[in-house]
JSON list of C-alpha atoms in Angstrom, two decimals:
[
{"chain": "A", "resi": 5, "resn": "MET", "atom": "CA", "xyz": [93.14, 124.46, 154.61]},
{"chain": "A", "resi": 6, "resn": "ASN", "atom": "CA", "xyz": [95.16, 123.32, 156.52]},
{"chain": "A", "resi": 7, "resn": "ALA", "atom": "CA", "xyz": [98.30, 122.14, 155.67]},
{"chain": "A", "resi": 8, "resn": "PRO", "atom": "CA", "xyz": [98.15, 118.56, 155.80]},
{"chain": "A", "resi": 9, "resn": "ASN", "atom": "CA", "xyz": [94.76, 118.77, 154.17]},
{"chain": "A", "resi": 10, "resn": "ALA", "atom": "CA", "xyz": [96.16, 121.10, 151.02]},
{"chain": "A", "resi": 11, "resn": "SER", "atom": "CA", "xyz": [99.13, 118.22, 150.92]},
{"chain": "A", "resi": 12, "resn": "ARG", "atom": "CA", "xyz": [96.28, 115.26, 149.94]},
{"chain": "A", "resi": 13, "resn": "LYS", "atom": "CA", "xyz": [94.43, 117.38, 147.70]},
{"chain": "A", "resi": 14, "resn": "GLN", "atom": "CA", "xyz": [98.06, 118.31, 146.32]},
{"chain": "A", "resi": 15, "resn": "THR", "atom": "CA", "xyz": [98.45, 114.75, 145.61]},
{"chain": "A", "resi": 16, "resn": "ARG", "atom": "CA", "xyz": [95.50, 113.46, 144.07]},
{"chain": "A", "resi": 17, "resn": "THR", "atom": "CA", "xyz": [95.51, 116.09, 141.75]},
{"chain": "A", "resi": 18, "resn": "ALA", "atom": "CA", "xyz": [99.23, 115.00, 140.16]},
{"chain": "A", "resi": 19, "resn": "ALA", "atom": "CA", "xyz": [97.50, 111.79, 140.12]},
{"chain": "A", "resi": 20, "resn": "ILE", "atom": "CA", "xyz": [94.54, 112.29, 138.61]},
{"chain": "A", "resi": 21, "resn": "LEU", "atom": "CA", "xyz": [96.83, 114.75, 135.83]},
{"chain": "A", "resi": 22, "resn": "ALA", "atom": "CA", "xyz": [98.82, 111.58, 135.99]},
{"chain": "A", "resi": 23, "resn": "GLY", "atom": "CA", "xyz": [96.43, 109.76, 134.83]},
{"chain": "A", "resi": 24, "resn": "VAL", "atom": "CA", "xyz": [94.49, 111.89, 131.51]},
{"chain": "A", "resi": 25, "resn": "VAL", "atom": "CA", "xyz": [98.62, 111.57, 130.34]},
{"chain": "A", "resi": 26, "resn": "VAL", "atom": "CA", "xyz": [98.31, 107.54, 129.84]},
{"chain": "A", "resi": 27, "resn": "MET", "atom": "CA", "xyz": [95.21, 107.53, 129.10]},
{"chain": "A", "resi": 28, "resn": "MET", "atom": "CA", "xyz": [95.99, 109.99, 125.82]},
{"chain": "A", "resi": 29, "resn": "LEU", "atom": "CA", "xyz": [99.83, 108.26, 125.83]},
{"chain": "A", "resi": 30, "resn": "GLY", "atom": "CA", "xyz": [98.30, 105.02, 125.43]},
{"chain": "A", "resi": 31, "resn": "ALA", "atom": "CA", "xyz": [94.82, 106.70, 122.84]},
{"chain": "A", "resi": 32, "resn": "ALA", "atom": "CA", "xyz": [97.66, 107.82, 120.84]},
{"chain": "A", "resi": 33, "resn": "TYR", "atom": "CA", "xyz": [99.82, 104.41, 119.87]},
{"chain": "A", "resi": 34, "resn": "ALA", "atom": "CA", "xyz": [96.60, 102.71, 119.44]},
{"chain": "A", "resi": 35, "resn": "ALA", "atom": "CA", "xyz": [95.23, 105.26, 117.20]},
{"chain": "A", "resi": 36, "resn": "VAL", "atom": "CA", "xyz": [97.02, 103.56, 114.62]},
{"chain": "A", "resi": 37, "resn": "PRO", "atom": "CA", "xyz": [96.44, 99.51, 114.44]},
{"chain": "A", "resi": 38, "resn": "LEU", "atom": "CA", "xyz": [93.10, 100.45, 115.89]},
{"chain": "A", "resi": 39, "resn": "TYR", "atom": "CA", "xyz": [92.21, 102.75, 112.78]},
{"chain": "A", "resi": 40, "resn": "ASP", "atom": "CA", "xyz": [93.52, 100.24, 110.83]},
{"chain": "A", "resi": 41, "resn": "LEU", "atom": "CA", "xyz": [91.84, 97.49, 111.49]},
{"chain": "A", "resi": 42, "resn": "PHE", "atom": "CA", "xyz": [88.48, 99.70, 111.73]},
{"chain": "A", "resi": 43, "resn": "CYS", "atom": "CA", "xyz": [89.46, 100.13, 107.68]},
{"chain": "A", "resi": 44, "resn": "ARG", "atom": "CA", "xyz": [90.50, 96.57, 106.89]},
{"chain": "A", "resi": 45, "resn": "VAL", "atom": "CA", "xyz": [86.70, 96.34, 108.89]},
{"chain": "A", "resi": 46, "resn": "THR", "atom": "CA", "xyz": [84.93, 98.67, 106.28]},
{"chain": "A", "resi": 47, "resn": "GLY", "atom": "CA", "xyz": [87.26, 98.81, 104.20]},
{"chain": "A", "resi": 48, "resn": "PHE", "atom": "CA", "xyz": [87.63, 102.62, 105.07]},
{"chain": "A", "resi": 49, "resn": "GLY", "atom": "CA", "xyz": [89.62, 105.07, 102.20]},
{"chain": "A", "resi": 50, "resn": "GLY", "atom": "CA", "xyz": [89.46, 102.35, 100.00]},
{"chain": "A", "resi": 51, "resn": "THR", "atom": "CA", "xyz": [90.85, 99.50, 102.15]},
{"chain": "A", "resi": 52, "resn": "VAL", "atom": "CA", "xyz": [90.19, 95.94, 101.19]},
{"chain": "A", "resi": 53, "resn": "LEU", "atom": "CA", "xyz": [88.08, 93.14, 102.74]},
{"chain": "A", "resi": 54, "resn": "VAL", "atom": "CA", "xyz": [89.53, 90.01, 102.97]},
{"chain": "A", "resi": 55, "resn": "ALA", "atom": "CA", "xyz": [87.44, 86.55, 102.97]},
{"chain": "A", "resi": 56, "resn": "SER", "atom": "CA", "xyz": [88.14, 83.37, 103.97]},
{"chain": "A", "resi": 57, "resn": "GLU", "atom": "CA", "xyz": [85.80, 82.04, 101.61]},
{"chain": "A", "resi": 58, "resn": "GLU", "atom": "CA", "xyz": [85.08, 82.70, 97.65]},
{"chain": "A", "resi": 59, "resn": "SER", "atom": "CA", "xyz": [81.42, 83.68, 97.01]},
{"chain": "A", "resi": 60, "resn": "GLN", "atom": "CA", "xyz": [78.29, 82.41, 97.28]},
{"chain": "A", "resi": 61, "resn": "GLU", "atom": "CA", "xyz": [76.35, 85.16, 94.47]},
{"chain": "A", "resi": 62, "resn": "VAL", "atom": "CA", "xyz": [77.23, 85.24, 91.01]},
{"chain": "A", "resi": 63, "resn": "LEU", "atom": "CA", "xyz": [75.39, 88.10, 89.17]},
{"chain": "A", "resi": 64, "resn": "ASP", "atom": "CA", "xyz": [74.44, 89.53, 85.62]},
{"chain": "A", "resi": 65, "resn": "ARG", "atom": "CA", "xyz": [75.90, 93.33, 86.23]},
{"chain": "A", "resi": 66, "resn": "GLU", "atom": "CA", "xyz": [79.84, 93.85, 85.35]},
{"chain": "A", "resi": 67, "resn": "ILE", "atom": "CA", "xyz": [82.77, 96.11, 86.16]},
{"chain": "A", "resi": 68, "resn": "VAL", "atom": "CA", "xyz": [85.88, 97.31, 85.75]},
{"chain": "A", "resi": 69, "resn": "ILE", "atom": "CA", "xyz": [88.15, 95.43, 87.50]},
{"chain": "A", "resi": 70, "resn": "ARG", "atom": "CA", "xyz": [91.64, 98.09, 86.95]},
{"chain": "A", "resi": 71, "resn": "PHE", "atom": "CA", "xyz": [95.46, 97.50, 88.11]},
{"chain": "A", "resi": 72, "resn": "ASP", "atom": "CA", "xyz": [98.14, 99.02, 89.00]},
{"chain": "A", "resi": 73, "resn": "ALA", "atom": "CA", "xyz": [101.27, 98.66, 90.42]},
{"chain": "A", "resi": 74, "resn": "SER", "atom": "CA", "xyz": [104.51, 101.47, 91.34]},
{"chain": "A", "resi": 75, "resn": "LEU", "atom": "CA", "xyz": [107.71, 101.15, 93.89]},
{"chain": "A", "resi": 76, "resn": "ALA", "atom": "CA", "xyz": [108.47, 102.66, 96.84]},
{"chain": "A", "resi": 77, "resn": "ALA", "atom": "CA", "xyz": [111.21, 104.72, 97.36]},
{"chain": "A", "resi": 78, "resn": "GLY", "atom": "CA", "xyz": [114.55, 102.57, 97.41]},
{"chain": "A", "resi": 79, "resn": "MET", "atom": "CA", "xyz": [112.88, 99.97, 95.81]},
{"chain": "A", "resi": 80, "resn": "PRO", "atom": "CA", "xyz": [114.96, 98.07, 93.33]},
{"chain": "A", "resi": 81, "resn": "TRP", "atom": "CA", "xyz": [112.56, 95.69, 91.53]},
{"chain": "A", "resi": 82, "resn": "LYS", "atom": "CA", "xyz": [110.88, 95.65, 88.51]},
{"chain": "A", "resi": 83, "resn": "PHE", "atom": "CA", "xyz": [107.16, 95.61, 89.66]},
{"chain": "A", "resi": 84, "resn": "LYS", "atom": "CA", "xyz": [103.75, 95.60, 87.24]},
{"chain": "A", "resi": 85, "resn": "PRO", "atom": "CA", "xyz": [100.49, 93.47, 86.69]},
{"chain": "A", "resi": 86, "resn": "GLU", "atom": "CA", "xyz": [99.62, 90.49, 83.72]},
{"chain": "A", "resi": 87, "resn": "VAL", "atom": "CA", "xyz": [96.43, 92.95, 82.76]},
{"chain": "A", "resi": 88, "resn": "ARG", "atom": "CA", "xyz": [95.74, 96.09, 83.11]},
{"chain": "A", "resi": 89, "resn": "GLN", "atom": "CA", "xyz": [92.25, 95.63, 82.98]},
{"chain": "A", "resi": 90, "resn": "MET", "atom": "CA", "xyz": [89.77, 93.05, 83.30]},
{"chain": "A", "resi": 91, "resn": "THR", "atom": "CA", "xyz": [86.00, 92.49, 82.93]},
{"chain": "A", "resi": 92, "resn": "VAL", "atom": "CA", "xyz": [84.12, 90.23, 85.71]},
{"chain": "A", "resi": 93, "resn": "LYS", "atom": "CA", "xyz": [80.55, 90.29, 86.98]},
{"chain": "A", "resi": 94, "resn": "LEU", "atom": "CA", "xyz": [79.03, 91.25, 90.24]},
{"chain": "A", "resi": 95, "resn": "GLY", "atom": "CA", "xyz": [80.46, 87.98, 92.78]},
{"chain": "A", "resi": 96, "resn": "GLN", "atom": "CA", "xyz": [82.91, 86.61, 90.34]},
{"chain": "A", "resi": 97, "resn": "ASN", "atom": "CA", "xyz": [85.56, 84.60, 91.69]},
{"chain": "A", "resi": 98, "resn": "ALA", "atom": "CA", "xyz": [88.80, 86.50, 89.65]},
{"chain": "A", "resi": 99, "resn": "LEU", "atom": "CA", "xyz": [91.94, 85.57, 89.38]},
{"chain": "A", "resi": 100, "resn": "ALA", "atom": "CA", "xyz": [95.48, 87.75, 88.10]},
{"chain": "A", "resi": 101, "resn": "PHE", "atom": "CA", "xyz": [98.54, 88.26, 88.54]},
{"chain": "A", "resi": 102, "resn": "TYR", "atom": "CA", "xyz": [101.26, 90.79, 89.08]},
{"chain": "A", "resi": 103, "resn": "GLU", "atom": "CA", "xyz": [104.89, 90.25, 88.01]},
{"chain": "A", "resi": 104, "resn": "ALA", "atom": "CA", "xyz": [108.10, 91.61, 90.29]},
{"chain": "A", "resi": 105, "resn": "TYR", "atom": "CA", "xyz": [111.49, 91.01, 88.92]},
{"chain": "A", "resi": 106, "resn": "ASN", "atom": "CA", "xyz": [115.04, 91.18, 90.91]},
{"chain": "A", "resi": 107, "resn": "PRO", "atom": "CA", "xyz": [117.14, 93.08, 88.55]},
{"chain": "A", "resi": 108, "resn": "THR", "atom": "CA", "xyz": [119.95, 92.88, 91.46]},
{"chain": "A", "resi": 109, "resn": "ASP", "atom": "CA", "xyz": [122.56, 90.48, 91.93]},
{"chain": "A", "resi": 110, "resn": "GLN", "atom": "CA", "xyz": [120.94, 89.81, 95.80]},
{"chain": "A", "resi": 111, "resn": "ALA", "atom": "CA", "xyz": [118.17, 89.21, 97.58]},
{"chain": "A", "resi": 112, "resn": "ILE", "atom": "CA", "xyz": [116.02, 91.00, 98.39]},
{"chain": "A", "resi": 113, "resn": "ALA", "atom": "CA", "xyz": [112.94, 91.40, 100.64]},
{"chain": "A", "resi": 114, "resn": "GLY", "atom": "CA", "xyz": [109.25, 92.97, 99.91]},
{"chain": "A", "resi": 115, "resn": "THR", "atom": "CA", "xyz": [105.95, 93.52, 101.14]},
{"chain": "A", "resi": 116, "resn": "ALA", "atom": "CA", "xyz": [103.03, 94.82, 98.99]},
{"chain": "A", "resi": 117, "resn": "SER", "atom": "CA", "xyz": [100.97, 97.98, 100.70]},
{"chain": "A", "resi": 118, "resn": "TYR", "atom": "CA", "xyz": [97.66, 98.14, 99.07]},
{"chain": "A", "resi": 119, "resn": "ASN", "atom": "CA", "xyz": [94.62, 100.30, 98.20]},
{"chain": "A", "resi": 120, "resn": "VAL", "atom": "CA", "xyz": [91.54, 100.20, 95.69]},
{"chain": "A", "resi": 121, "resn": "ALA", "atom": "CA", "xyz": [89.73, 103.55, 94.59]},
{"chain": "A", "resi": 122, "resn": "PRO", "atom": "CA", "xyz": [87.51, 105.07, 94.25]},
{"chain": "A", "resi": 123, "resn": "ASN", "atom": "CA", "xyz": [86.64, 105.14, 98.08]},
{"chain": "A", "resi": 124, "resn": "ALA", "atom": "CA", "xyz": [83.91, 103.54, 97.65]},
{"chain": "A", "resi": 125, "resn": "ALA", "atom": "CA", "xyz": [84.42, 100.20, 96.41]},
{"chain": "A", "resi": 126, "resn": "GLY", "atom": "CA", "xyz": [86.85, 99.09, 100.37]},
{"chain": "A", "resi": 127, "resn": "GLY", "atom": "CA", "xyz": [84.02, 98.16, 101.13]},
{"chain": "A", "resi": 128, "resn": "TYR", "atom": "CA", "xyz": [83.33, 95.34, 98.42]},
{"chain": "A", "resi": 129, "resn": "PHE", "atom": "CA", "xyz": [86.19, 94.05, 96.90]},
{"chain": "A", "resi": 130, "resn": "VAL", "atom": "CA", "xyz": [86.29, 91.84, 98.76]},
{"chain": "A", "resi": 131, "resn": "LYS", "atom": "CA", "xyz": [90.21, 89.81, 98.45]},
{"chain": "A", "resi": 132, "resn": "VAL", "atom": "CA", "xyz": [90.66, 86.43, 99.12]},
{"chain": "A", "resi": 133, "resn": "HIS", "atom": "CA", "xyz": [94.40, 85.29, 98.34]},
{"chain": "A", "resi": 134, "resn": "CYS", "atom": "CA", "xyz": [97.27, 87.49, 97.95]},
{"chain": "A", "resi": 135, "resn": "PHE", "atom": "CA", "xyz": [100.00, 87.72, 97.97]},
{"chain": "A", "resi": 136, "resn": "CYS", "atom": "CA", "xyz": [100.30, 90.76, 99.95]},
{"chain": "A", "resi": 137, "resn": "PHE", "atom": "CA", "xyz": [99.37, 88.38, 102.54]},
{"chain": "A", "resi": 138, "resn": "GLU", "atom": "CA", "xyz": [102.87, 87.09, 102.53]},
{"chain": "A", "resi": 139, "resn": "GLN", "atom": "CA", "xyz": [105.82, 88.98, 102.69]},
{"chain": "A", "resi": 140, "resn": "GLN", "atom": "CA", "xyz": [107.61, 88.21, 99.39]},
{"chain": "A", "resi": 141, "resn": "VAL", "atom": "CA", "xyz": [111.48, 87.33, 99.30]},
{"chain": "A", "resi": 142, "resn": "LEU", "atom": "CA", "xyz": [112.81, 87.36, 95.25]},
{"chain": "A", "resi": 143, "resn": "GLN", "atom": "CA", "xyz": [116.30, 85.96, 93.93]},
{"chain": "A", "resi": 144, "resn": "PRO", "atom": "CA", "xyz": [119.24, 87.75, 92.61]},
{"chain": "A", "resi": 145, "resn": "GLY", "atom": "CA", "xyz": [118.18, 87.81, 88.89]},
{"chain": "A", "resi": 146, "resn": "GLU", "atom": "CA", "xyz": [114.30, 85.89, 90.45]},
{"chain": "A", "resi": 147, "resn": "ARG", "atom": "CA", "xyz": [111.45, 86.14, 87.58]},
{"chain": "A", "resi": 148, "resn": "VAL", "atom": "CA", "xyz": [107.65, 85.68, 90.20]},
{"chain": "A", "resi": 149, "resn": "MET", "atom": "CA", "xyz": [104.21, 85.95, 88.83]},
{"chain": "A", "resi": 150, "resn": "MET", "atom": "CA", "xyz": [101.91, 87.04, 91.55]},
{"chain": "A", "resi": 151, "resn": "PRO", "atom": "CA", "xyz": [98.41, 86.01, 92.26]},
{"chain": "A", "resi": 152, "resn": "VAL", "atom": "CA", "xyz": [95.83, 87.11, 93.80]},
{"chain": "A", "resi": 153, "resn": "SER", "atom": "CA", "xyz": [91.86, 85.91, 94.11]},
{"chain": "A", "resi": 154, "resn": "PHE", "atom": "CA", "xyz": [88.97, 88.44, 94.52]},
{"chain": "A", "resi": 155, "resn": "TYR", "atom": "CA", "xyz": [85.14, 89.27, 94.23]},
{"chain": "A", "resi": 156, "resn": "VAL", "atom": "CA", "xyz": [82.77, 92.46, 94.09]},
{"chain": "A", "resi": 157, "resn": "ASP", "atom": "CA", "xyz": [80.46, 91.47, 96.15]},
{"chain": "A", "resi": 158, "resn": "PRO", "atom": "CA", "xyz": [77.08, 91.97, 95.21]},
{"chain": "A", "resi": 159, "resn": "GLU", "atom": "CA", "xyz": [75.71, 94.27, 97.90]},
{"chain": "A", "resi": 160, "resn": "ILE", "atom": "CA", "xyz": [77.86, 97.19, 96.15]},
{"chain": "A", "resi": 161, "resn": "LEU", "atom": "CA", "xyz": [74.97, 97.61, 94.28]},
{"chain": "A", "resi": 162, "resn": "ASP", "atom": "CA", "xyz": [72.72, 98.44, 97.72]},
{"chain": "A", "resi": 163, "resn": "ASP", "atom": "CA", "xyz": [74.23, 101.53, 98.72]},
{"chain": "A", "resi": 164, "resn": "ASP", "atom": "CA", "xyz": [73.87, 104.73, 97.35]},
{"chain": "A", "resi": 165, "resn": "GLU", "atom": "CA", "xyz": [77.21, 105.41, 95.32]},
{"chain": "A", "resi": 166, "resn": "GLY", "atom": "CA", "xyz": [78.46, 102.06, 94.58]},
{"chain": "A", "resi": 167, "resn": "ARG", "atom": "CA", "xyz": [75.88, 101.01, 92.16]},
{"chain": "A", "resi": 168, "resn": "LEU", "atom": "CA", "xyz": [77.37, 103.72, 90.28]},
{"chain": "A", "resi": 169, "resn": "LEU", "atom": "CA", "xyz": [80.60, 102.40, 89.81]},
{"chain": "A", "resi": 170, "resn": "LYS", "atom": "CA", "xyz": [81.63, 101.68, 86.36]},
{"chain": "A", "resi": 171, "resn": "GLU", "atom": "CA", "xyz": [85.15, 101.00, 87.19]},
{"chain": "A", "resi": 172, "resn": "ILE", "atom": "CA", "xyz": [87.92, 100.14, 90.11]},
{"chain": "A", "resi": 173, "resn": "THR", "atom": "CA", "xyz": [91.52, 100.20, 90.21]},
{"chain": "A", "resi": 174, "resn": "LEU", "atom": "CA", "xyz": [93.19, 97.56, 92.64]},
{"chain": "A", "resi": 175, "resn": "SER", "atom": "CA", "xyz": [96.49, 99.04, 93.32]},
{"chain": "A", "resi": 176, "resn": "TYR", "atom": "CA", "xyz": [99.92, 98.16, 94.71]},
{"chain": "A", "resi": 177, "resn": "THR", "atom": "CA", "xyz": [103.15, 99.51, 96.01]},
{"chain": "A", "resi": 178, "resn": "PHE", "atom": "CA", "xyz": [106.09, 96.96, 96.33]},
{"chain": "A", "resi": 179, "resn": "HIS", "atom": "CA", "xyz": [108.93, 98.63, 99.89]},
{"chain": "A", "resi": 180, "resn": "THR", "atom": "CA", "xyz": [111.49, 97.05, 100.58]},
{"chain": "A", "resi": 181, "resn": "THR", "atom": "CA", "xyz": [111.83, 95.31, 104.31]},
{"chain": "A", "resi": 182, "resn": "GLU", "atom": "CA", "xyz": [114.18, 92.80, 106.48]},
{"chain": "A", "resi": 183, "resn": "MET", "atom": "CA", "xyz": [115.45, 89.79, 105.32]},
{"chain": "A", "resi": 184, "resn": "PRO", "atom": "CA", "xyz": [114.29, 87.55, 107.29]},
{"chain": "A", "resi": 185, "resn": "GLU", "atom": "CA", "xyz": [116.66, 85.17, 109.43]},
{"chain": "A", "resi": 186, "resn": "GLY", "atom": "CA", "xyz": [117.59, 82.63, 107.34]},
{"chain": "A", "resi": 187, "resn": "GLN", "atom": "CA", "xyz": [115.81, 83.38, 103.91]},
{"chain": "A", "resi": 188, "resn": "ALA", "atom": "CA", "xyz": [118.65, 84.66, 102.31]},
{"chain": "A", "resi": 189, "resn": "SER", "atom": "CA", "xyz": [118.84, 81.87, 99.62]},
{"chain": "A", "resi": 190, "resn": "ALA", "atom": "CA", "xyz": [115.46, 80.43, 100.30]},
{"chain": "A", "resi": 191, "resn": "GLY", "atom": "CA", "xyz": [114.18, 81.40, 97.30]},
{"chain": "A", "resi": 192, "resn": "THR", "atom": "CA", "xyz": [110.61, 82.59, 96.65]},
{"chain": "A", "resi": 193, "resn": "ALA", "atom": "CA", "xyz": [108.05, 82.98, 98.88]},
{"chain": "A", "resi": 194, "resn": "ALA", "atom": "CA", "xyz": [104.93, 81.47, 99.49]},
{"chain": "A", "resi": 195, "resn": "GLY", "atom": "CA", "xyz": [101.82, 81.78, 97.07]},
{"chain": "A", "resi": 196, "resn": "THR", "atom": "CA", "xyz": [104.33, 83.05, 94.38]},
{"chain": "A", "resi": 197, "resn": "THR", "atom": "CA", "xyz": [105.08, 80.94, 91.42]},
{"chain": "A", "resi": 198, "resn": "SER", "atom": "CA", "xyz": [108.59, 82.16, 89.71]},
{"chain": "A", "resi": 199, "resn": "THR", "atom": "CA", "xyz": [109.87, 82.23, 86.48]},
{"chain": "A", "resi": 200, "resn": "GLY", "atom": "CA", "xyz": [113.60, 81.14, 86.43]},
{"chain": "A", "resi": 201, "resn": "GLY", "atom": "CA", "xyz": [116.80, 82.14, 84.33]},
{"chain": "A", "resi": 202, "resn": "GLN", "atom": "CA", "xyz": [117.79, 85.58, 84.34]},
{"chain": "A", "resi": 203, "resn": "PRO", "atom": "CA", "xyz": [115.40, 87.33, 81.57]},
{"chain": "A", "resi": 204, "resn": "PRO", "atom": "CA", "xyz": [115.06, 91.34, 81.06]},
{"chain": "A", "resi": 205, "resn": "VAL", "atom": "CA", "xyz": [114.02, 94.08, 83.08]},
{"chain": "A", "resi": 206, "resn": "LEU", "atom": "CA", "xyz": [110.20, 94.70, 81.99]},
{"chain": "A", "resi": 207, "resn": "ALA", "atom": "CA", "xyz": [108.86, 97.18, 80.63]},
{"chain": "A", "resi": 208, "resn": "ASN", "atom": "CA", "xyz": [106.68, 98.87, 82.31]}
]
């Protein structure tokens, strides 16, 4: 092989390797959002589904929904469900509330991550509206009631694991987030109801 041919071959090989590296890096960066999208579409890993309309079919079969609340490290809010559990029918449009309170002397912004357990329920637990879809801002001493409307898809009875479920746990974890510009004194975020005043710290 003469020198010019060898040089061209080496250049082509280097270009191919560079392309592979770029593709691998692109795949790595895309993996997280694609995995998140996959979970939201399929309910994999206990990620709940989201619908724009309420359920149109209600069955007599009932299931217990338990509500759980926690706070990420460094989040100073008090946060709990209004009720610990409720019994609903499959397909029934239900409404639950979570209560948050900011006991500090400064406005704090937060967002809630969520999932359901067991994982088999993720593909059938459907949220229509939820406080977790938006960032929430609580002023000093502010307490809010935050709604979540949902239903359990009757198609859960067609699932080998789902039809055996007697209860589902909906869990939220609130994390502190950067305060949106101009919101330090803007009051309560959309989708919540403030009870005002300077209430005592919530009991867990």
